[in-house]
mmCIF file of C-alpha atoms in Angstrom:
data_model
loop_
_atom_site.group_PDB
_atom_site.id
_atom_site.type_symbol
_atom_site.label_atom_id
_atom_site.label_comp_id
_atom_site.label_asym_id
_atom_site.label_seq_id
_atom_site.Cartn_x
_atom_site.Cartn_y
_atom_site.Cartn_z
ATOM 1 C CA UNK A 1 0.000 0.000 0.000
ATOM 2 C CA UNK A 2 2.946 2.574 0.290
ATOM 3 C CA UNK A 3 4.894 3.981 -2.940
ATOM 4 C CA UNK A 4 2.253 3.272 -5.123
ATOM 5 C CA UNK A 5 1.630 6.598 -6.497
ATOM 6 C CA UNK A 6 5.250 6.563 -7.801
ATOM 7 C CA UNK A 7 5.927 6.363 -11.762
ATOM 8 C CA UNK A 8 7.080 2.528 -12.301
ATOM 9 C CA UNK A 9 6.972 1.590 -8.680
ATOM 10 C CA UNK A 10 7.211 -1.627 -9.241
ATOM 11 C CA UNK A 11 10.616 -1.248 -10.714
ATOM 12 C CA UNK A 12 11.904 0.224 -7.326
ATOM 13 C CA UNK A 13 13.935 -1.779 -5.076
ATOM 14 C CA UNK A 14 15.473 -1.310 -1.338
ATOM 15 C CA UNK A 15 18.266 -3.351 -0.359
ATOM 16 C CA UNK A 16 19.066 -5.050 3.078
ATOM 17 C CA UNK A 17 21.855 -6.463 4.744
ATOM 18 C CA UNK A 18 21.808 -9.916 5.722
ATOM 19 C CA UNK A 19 24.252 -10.957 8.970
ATOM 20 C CA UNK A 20 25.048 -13.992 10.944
ATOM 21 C CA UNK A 21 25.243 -12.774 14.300
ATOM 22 C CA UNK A 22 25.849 -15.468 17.204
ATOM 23 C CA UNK A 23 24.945 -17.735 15.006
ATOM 24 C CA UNK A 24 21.273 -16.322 13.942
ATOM 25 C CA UNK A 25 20.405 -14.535 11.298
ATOM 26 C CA UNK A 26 19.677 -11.077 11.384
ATOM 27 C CA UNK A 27 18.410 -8.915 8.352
ATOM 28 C CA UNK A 28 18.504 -5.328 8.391
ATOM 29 C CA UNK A 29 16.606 -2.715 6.061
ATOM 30 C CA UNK A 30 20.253 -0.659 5.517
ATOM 31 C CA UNK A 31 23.383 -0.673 3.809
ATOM 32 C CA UNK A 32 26.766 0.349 4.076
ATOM 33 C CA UNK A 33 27.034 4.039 2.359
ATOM 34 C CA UNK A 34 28.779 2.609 -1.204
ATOM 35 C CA UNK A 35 27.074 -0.618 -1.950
ATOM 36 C CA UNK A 36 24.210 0.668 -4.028
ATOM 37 C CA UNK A 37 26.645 3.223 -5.785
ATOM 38 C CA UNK A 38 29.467 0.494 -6.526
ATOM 39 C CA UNK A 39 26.573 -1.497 -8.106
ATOM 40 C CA UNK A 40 25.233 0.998 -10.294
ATOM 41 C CA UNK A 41 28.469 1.310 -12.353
ATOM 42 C CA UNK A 42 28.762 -3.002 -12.191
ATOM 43 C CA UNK A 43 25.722 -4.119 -12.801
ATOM 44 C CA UNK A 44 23.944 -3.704 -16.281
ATOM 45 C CA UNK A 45 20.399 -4.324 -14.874
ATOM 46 C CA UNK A 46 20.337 -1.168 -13.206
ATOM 47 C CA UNK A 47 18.724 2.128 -14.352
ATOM 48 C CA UNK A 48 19.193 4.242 -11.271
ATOM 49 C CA UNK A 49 20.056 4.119 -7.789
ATOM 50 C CA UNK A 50 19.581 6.575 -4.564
ATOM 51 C CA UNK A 51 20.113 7.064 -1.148
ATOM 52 C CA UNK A 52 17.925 8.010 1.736
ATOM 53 C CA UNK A 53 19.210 8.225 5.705
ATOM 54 C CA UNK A 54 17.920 10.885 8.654
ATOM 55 C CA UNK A 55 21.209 12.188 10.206
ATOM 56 C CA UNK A 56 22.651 10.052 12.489
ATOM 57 C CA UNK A 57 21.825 10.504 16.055
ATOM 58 C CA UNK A 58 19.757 13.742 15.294
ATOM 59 C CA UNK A 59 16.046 13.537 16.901
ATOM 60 C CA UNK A 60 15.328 17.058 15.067
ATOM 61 C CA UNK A 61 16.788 19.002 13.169
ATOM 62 C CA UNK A 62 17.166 23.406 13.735
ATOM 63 C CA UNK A 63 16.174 25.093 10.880
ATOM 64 C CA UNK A 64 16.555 29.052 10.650
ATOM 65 C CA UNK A 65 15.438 32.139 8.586
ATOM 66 C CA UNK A 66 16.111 34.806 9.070
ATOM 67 C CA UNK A 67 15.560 35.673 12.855
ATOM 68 C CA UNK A 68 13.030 32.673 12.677
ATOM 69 C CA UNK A 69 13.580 29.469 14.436
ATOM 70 C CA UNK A 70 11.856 25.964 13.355
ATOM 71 C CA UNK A 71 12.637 22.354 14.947
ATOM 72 C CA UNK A 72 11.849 20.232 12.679
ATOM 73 C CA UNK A 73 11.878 16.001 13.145
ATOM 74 C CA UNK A 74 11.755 15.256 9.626
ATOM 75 C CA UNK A 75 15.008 16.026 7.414
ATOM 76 C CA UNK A 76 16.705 13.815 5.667
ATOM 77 C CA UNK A 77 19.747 13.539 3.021
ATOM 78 C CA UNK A 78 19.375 12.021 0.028
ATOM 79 C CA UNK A 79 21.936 11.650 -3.202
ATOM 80 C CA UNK A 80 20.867 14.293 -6.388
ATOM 81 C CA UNK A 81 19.779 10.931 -8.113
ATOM 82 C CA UNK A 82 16.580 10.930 -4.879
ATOM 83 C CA UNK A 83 14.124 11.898 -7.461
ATOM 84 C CA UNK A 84 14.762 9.405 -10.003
ATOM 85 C CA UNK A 85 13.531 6.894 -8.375
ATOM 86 C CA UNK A 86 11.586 8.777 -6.342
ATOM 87 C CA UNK A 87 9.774 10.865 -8.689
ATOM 88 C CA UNK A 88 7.939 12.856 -6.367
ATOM 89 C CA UNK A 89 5.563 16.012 -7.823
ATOM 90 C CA UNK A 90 7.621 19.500 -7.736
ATOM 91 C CA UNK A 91 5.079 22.903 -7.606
ATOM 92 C CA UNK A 92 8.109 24.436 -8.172
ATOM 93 C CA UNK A 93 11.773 23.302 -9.241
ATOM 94 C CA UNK A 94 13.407 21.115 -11.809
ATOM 95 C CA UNK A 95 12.943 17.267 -10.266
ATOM 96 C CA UNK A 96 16.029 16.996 -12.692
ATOM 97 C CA UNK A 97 18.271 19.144 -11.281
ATOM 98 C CA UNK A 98 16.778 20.198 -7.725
ATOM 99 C CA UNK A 99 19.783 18.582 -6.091
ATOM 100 C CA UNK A 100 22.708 18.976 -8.280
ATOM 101 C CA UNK A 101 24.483 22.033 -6.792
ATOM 102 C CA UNK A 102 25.983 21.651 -3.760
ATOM 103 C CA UNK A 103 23.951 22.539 -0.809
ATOM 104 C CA UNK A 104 20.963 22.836 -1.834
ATOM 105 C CA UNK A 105 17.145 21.401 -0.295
ATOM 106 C CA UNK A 106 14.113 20.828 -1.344
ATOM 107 C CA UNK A 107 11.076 21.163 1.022
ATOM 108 C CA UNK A 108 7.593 19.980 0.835
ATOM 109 C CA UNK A 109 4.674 22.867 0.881
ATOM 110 C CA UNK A 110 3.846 22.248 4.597
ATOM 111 C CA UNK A 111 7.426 23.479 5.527
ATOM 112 C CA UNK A 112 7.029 26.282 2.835
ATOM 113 C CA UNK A 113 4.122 27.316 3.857
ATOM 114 C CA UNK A 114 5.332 27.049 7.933
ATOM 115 C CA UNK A 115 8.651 29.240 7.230
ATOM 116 C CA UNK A 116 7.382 31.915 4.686
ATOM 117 C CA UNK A 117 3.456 31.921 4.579
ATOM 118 C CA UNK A 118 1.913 32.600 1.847
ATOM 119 C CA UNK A 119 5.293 33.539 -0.024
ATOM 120 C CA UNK A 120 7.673 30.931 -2.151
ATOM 121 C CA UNK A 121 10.681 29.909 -0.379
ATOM 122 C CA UNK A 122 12.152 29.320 -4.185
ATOM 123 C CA UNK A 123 15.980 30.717 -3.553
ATOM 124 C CA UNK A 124 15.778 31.402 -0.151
ATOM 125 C CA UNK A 125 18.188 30.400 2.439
ATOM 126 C CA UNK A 126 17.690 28.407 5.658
ATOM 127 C CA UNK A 127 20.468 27.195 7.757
ATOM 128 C CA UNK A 128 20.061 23.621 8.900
ATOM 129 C CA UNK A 129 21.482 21.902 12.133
ATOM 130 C CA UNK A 130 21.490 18.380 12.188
ATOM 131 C CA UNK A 131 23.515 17.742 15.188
ATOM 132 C CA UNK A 132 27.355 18.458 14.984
ATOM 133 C CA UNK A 133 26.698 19.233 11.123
ATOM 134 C CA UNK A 134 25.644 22.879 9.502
ATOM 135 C CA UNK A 135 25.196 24.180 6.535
ATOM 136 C CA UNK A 136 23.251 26.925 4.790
ATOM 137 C CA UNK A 137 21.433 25.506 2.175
ATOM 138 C CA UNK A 138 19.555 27.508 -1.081
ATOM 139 C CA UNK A 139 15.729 26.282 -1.562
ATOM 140 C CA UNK A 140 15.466 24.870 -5.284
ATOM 141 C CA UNK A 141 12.381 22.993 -4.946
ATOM 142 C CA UNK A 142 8.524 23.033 -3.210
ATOM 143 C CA UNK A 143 7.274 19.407 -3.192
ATOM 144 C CA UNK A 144 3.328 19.300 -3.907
ATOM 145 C CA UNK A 145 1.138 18.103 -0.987
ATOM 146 C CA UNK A 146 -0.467 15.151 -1.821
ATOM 147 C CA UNK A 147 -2.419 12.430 0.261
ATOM 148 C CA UNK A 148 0.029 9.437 -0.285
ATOM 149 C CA UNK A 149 1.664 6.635 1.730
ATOM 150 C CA UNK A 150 5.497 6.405 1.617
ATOM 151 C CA UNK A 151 8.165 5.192 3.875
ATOM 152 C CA UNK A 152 10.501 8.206 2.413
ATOM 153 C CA UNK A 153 8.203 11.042 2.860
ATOM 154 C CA UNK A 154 10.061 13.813 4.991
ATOM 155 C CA UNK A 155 9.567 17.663 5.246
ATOM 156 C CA UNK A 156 12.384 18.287 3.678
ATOM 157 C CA UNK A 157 15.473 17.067 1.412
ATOM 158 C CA UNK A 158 18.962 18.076 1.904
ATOM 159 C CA UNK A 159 21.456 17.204 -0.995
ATOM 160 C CA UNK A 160 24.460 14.538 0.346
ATOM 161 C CA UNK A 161 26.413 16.937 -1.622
ATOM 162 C CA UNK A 162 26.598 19.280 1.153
ATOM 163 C CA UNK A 163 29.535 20.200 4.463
ATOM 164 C CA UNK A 164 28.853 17.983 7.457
ATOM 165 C CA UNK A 165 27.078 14.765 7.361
ATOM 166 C CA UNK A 166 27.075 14.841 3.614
ATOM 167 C CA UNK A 167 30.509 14.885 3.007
ATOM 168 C CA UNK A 168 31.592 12.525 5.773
ATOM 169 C CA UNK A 169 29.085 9.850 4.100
ATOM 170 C CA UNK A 170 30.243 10.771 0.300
ATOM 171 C CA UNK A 171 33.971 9.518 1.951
ATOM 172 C CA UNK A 172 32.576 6.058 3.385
ATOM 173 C CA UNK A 173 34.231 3.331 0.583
ATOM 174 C CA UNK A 174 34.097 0.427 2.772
ATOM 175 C CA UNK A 175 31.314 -2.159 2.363
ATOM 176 C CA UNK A 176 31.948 -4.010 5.933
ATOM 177 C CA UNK A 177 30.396 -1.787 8.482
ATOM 178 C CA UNK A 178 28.132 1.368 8.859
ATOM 179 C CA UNK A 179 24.678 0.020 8.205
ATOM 180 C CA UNK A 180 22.695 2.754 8.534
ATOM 181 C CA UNK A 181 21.573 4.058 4.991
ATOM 182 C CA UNK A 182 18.648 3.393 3.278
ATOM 183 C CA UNK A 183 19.560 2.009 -0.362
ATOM 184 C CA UNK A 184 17.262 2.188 -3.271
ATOM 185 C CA UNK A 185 17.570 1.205 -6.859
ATOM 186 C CA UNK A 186 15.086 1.028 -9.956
ATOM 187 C CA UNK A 187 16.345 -1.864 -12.328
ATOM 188 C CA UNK A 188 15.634 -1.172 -16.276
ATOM 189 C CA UNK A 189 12.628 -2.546 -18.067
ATOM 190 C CA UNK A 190 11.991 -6.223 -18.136
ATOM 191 C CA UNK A 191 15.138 -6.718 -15.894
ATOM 192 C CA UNK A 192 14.459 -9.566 -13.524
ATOM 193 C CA UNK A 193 14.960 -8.978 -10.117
ATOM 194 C CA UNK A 194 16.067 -12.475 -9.581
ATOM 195 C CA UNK A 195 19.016 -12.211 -12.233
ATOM 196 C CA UNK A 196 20.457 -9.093 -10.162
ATOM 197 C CA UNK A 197 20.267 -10.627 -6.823
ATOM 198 C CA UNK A 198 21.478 -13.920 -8.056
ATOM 199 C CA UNK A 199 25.069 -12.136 -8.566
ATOM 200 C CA UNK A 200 25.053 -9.990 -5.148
ATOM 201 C CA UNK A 201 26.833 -12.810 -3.393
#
């Protein structure tokens, strides 16, 4: 019942780690940071991947304007690619290239509306704390409000190409530890999904 409202959801797929730990199995809904990433240049099957993770160890996030304060719970960082497989509807913004340029955030209408009224936050600039990371961050997109179920919704968007947590997770290479990021990938018409996961191992 969730994602459904995305274009070619069915072609979306999250990956999970799978441990032996004390001798049971655990399974876990996260990768390490370069798994999905390696895999998109490896693996033909693949169309597009993405990344999705709420700061680490950040129960909201401080978000300023101005001389305006807002605590906000859900932020999250995401890789430029979020919106190809995540095609969510912009009322304002490129869903291309919303993300490219470092720094940069895209926020749903809620938040828009919360922060500057009736006004567009288009350009703008809000400085986000996440914990021990900040960064000022320019507004390039206003996500549409729309009555749908996902497990990525979030207020707003913050590129990984960005100072702080963004940078320190763009320099993870290793595949052995650091579970904590949600990894997405959309596989390429009529690929099977059991060809792709028969070569993982």
């Amino acid at each position: 019942s969730y994602e459904q409202h995305f274009k070619d959801h069915d072609r979306i797929y999250r990956m999970y780690t799978k441990m032996e730990i004390n001798g049971k199995e655990e399974r876990f809904a996260r990768t390490s940071p370069p798994i999905v990433i390696d895999l998109a240049h490896e693996q033909p099957e693949i169309e597009a991947v993405t990344r999705f993770v709420s700061p680490p160890e950040v129960e909201q996030n401080i978000v300023r304007h101005g001389d305006k304060v807002f605590y906000e719970k859900s932020g999250v960082l995401v890789d430029s690619s979020f919106f190809d497989v995540f095609p969510y509807e912009l009322r304002e913004g490129d869903l291309n290239t919303a993300l490219d340029a470092p720094s940069t955030v895209v926020i749903t209408e809620t938040l828009n509306n919360k922060i500057f009224g009736d006004k567009s936050g288009m350009d703008e600039l809000l400085i986000i704390n996440s914990g021990r990371s900040t960064d000022t961050f320019r507004v390039t997109g206003i996500i549409k409000k729309t009555p749908t179920r996902s497990h990525v919704n979030a207020d707003f968007y913050m590129t990984m190409n960005s100072r702080g947590w963004g940078r320190w997770i763009m320099s993870e290479h290793t595949w052995a530890w650091n579970n904590f990021m949600g990894s997405y990938l959309n596989l390429k018409p009529g690929a099977p999904a059991k060809d792709l996961e028969a070569k993982l191992p």
